[in-house]
Tab-separated table of C-alpha atoms in Angstrom:
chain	number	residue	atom	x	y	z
A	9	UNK	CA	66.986	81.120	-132.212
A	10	UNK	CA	68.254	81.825	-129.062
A	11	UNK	CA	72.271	80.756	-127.858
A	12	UNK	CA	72.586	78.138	-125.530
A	13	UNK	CA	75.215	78.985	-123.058
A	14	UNK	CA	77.385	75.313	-121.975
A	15	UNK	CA	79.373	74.995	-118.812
A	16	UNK	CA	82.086	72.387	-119.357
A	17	UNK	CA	82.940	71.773	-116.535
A	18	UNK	CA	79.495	70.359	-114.667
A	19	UNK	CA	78.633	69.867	-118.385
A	20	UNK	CA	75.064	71.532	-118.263
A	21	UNK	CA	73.792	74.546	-119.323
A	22	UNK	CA	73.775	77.542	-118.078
A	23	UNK	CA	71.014	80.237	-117.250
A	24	UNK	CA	71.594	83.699	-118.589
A	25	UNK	CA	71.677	85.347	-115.244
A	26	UNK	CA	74.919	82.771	-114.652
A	27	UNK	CA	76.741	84.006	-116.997
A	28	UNK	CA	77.082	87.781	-114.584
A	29	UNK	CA	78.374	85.887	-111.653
A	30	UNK	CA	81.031	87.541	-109.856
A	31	UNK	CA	84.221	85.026	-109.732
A	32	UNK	CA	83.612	84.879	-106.226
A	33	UNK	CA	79.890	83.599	-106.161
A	34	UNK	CA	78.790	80.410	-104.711
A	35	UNK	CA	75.327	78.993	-105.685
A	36	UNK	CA	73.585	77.363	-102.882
A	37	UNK	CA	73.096	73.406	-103.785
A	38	UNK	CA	70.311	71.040	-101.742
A	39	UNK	CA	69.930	67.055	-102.041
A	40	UNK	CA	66.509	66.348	-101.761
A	41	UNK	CA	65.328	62.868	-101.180
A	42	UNK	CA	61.375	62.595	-102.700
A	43	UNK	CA	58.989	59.856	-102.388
A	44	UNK	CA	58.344	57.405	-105.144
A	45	UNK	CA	54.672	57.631	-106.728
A	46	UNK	CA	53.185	54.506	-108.134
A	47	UNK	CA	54.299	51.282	-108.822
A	48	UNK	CA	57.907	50.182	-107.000
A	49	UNK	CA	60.284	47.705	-109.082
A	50	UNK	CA	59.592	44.417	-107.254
A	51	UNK	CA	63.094	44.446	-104.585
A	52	UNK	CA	61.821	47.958	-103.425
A	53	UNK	CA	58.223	47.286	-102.429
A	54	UNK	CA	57.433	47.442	-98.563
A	55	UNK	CA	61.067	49.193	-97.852
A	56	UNK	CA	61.241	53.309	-97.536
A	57	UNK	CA	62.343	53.811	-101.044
A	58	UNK	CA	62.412	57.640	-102.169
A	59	UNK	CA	64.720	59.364	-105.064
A	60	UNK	CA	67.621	61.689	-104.346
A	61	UNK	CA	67.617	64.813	-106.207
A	62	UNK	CA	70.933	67.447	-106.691
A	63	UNK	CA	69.880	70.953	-107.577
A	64	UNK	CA	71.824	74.662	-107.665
A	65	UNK	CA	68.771	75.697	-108.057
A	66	UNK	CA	66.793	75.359	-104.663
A	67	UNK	CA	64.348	78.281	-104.754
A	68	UNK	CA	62.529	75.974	-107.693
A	69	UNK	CA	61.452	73.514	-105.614
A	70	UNK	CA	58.122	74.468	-105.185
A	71	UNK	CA	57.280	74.215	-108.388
A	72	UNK	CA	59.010	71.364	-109.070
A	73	UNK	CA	55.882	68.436	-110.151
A	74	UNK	CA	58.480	65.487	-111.785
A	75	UNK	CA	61.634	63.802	-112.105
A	76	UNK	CA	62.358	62.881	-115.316
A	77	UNK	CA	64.295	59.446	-115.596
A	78	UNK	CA	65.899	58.379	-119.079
A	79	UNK	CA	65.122	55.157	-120.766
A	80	UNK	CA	69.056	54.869	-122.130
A	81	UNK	CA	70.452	55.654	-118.488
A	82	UNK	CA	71.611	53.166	-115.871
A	83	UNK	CA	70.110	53.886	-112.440
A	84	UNK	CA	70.980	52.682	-108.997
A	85	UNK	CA	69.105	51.656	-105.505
A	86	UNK	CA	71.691	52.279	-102.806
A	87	UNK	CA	70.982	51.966	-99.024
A	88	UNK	CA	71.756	54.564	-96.882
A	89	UNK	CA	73.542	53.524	-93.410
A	90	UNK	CA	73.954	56.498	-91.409
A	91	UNK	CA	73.101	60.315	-91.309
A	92	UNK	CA	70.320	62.060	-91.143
A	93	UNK	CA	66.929	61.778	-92.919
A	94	UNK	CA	64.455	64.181	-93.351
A	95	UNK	CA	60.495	63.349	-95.510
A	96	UNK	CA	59.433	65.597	-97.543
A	97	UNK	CA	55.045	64.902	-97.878
């Protein structure tokens, strides 16, 4: 068995490499808004629906093939009314 390090205070956990940080490190973040594969809930068909992403962890993107949703977990659709959008295909 192997320890799992825990961050309190973003409450997640942490990679090894983390843990070395320098006080004065900043990890890069990204919000990444994806398109929606498959079958839209019926009040999001026909409108530009995607799902916004947070990750500290850009460089994985790539490699990235899902977002995970849970079954227990109480999502939101939200329009967006200004700023800038950019597709990712």
């Amino acid at each position: 068995l192997k320890p799992v390090h825990w961050s309190p205070s973003s409450k997640t956990a942490l990679a090894e490499a983390e843990l070395e940080y320098v006080d004065e490190h900043v990890s890069p973040s990204v919000y990444v808004a994806l398109p929606i594969l498959g079958d839209l809930p019926e009040k999001l068909v026909g409108r530009h629906a995607r799902i916004l992403i947070w990750t500290t962890t850009p460089w994985t993107l790539p490699s990235n093939e899902a977002v995970c949703f849970g079954a227990d977990i109480v999502y939101a659709c939200v329009t967006a009314t200004h700023g800038a959008e950019t597709d990712i295909d």
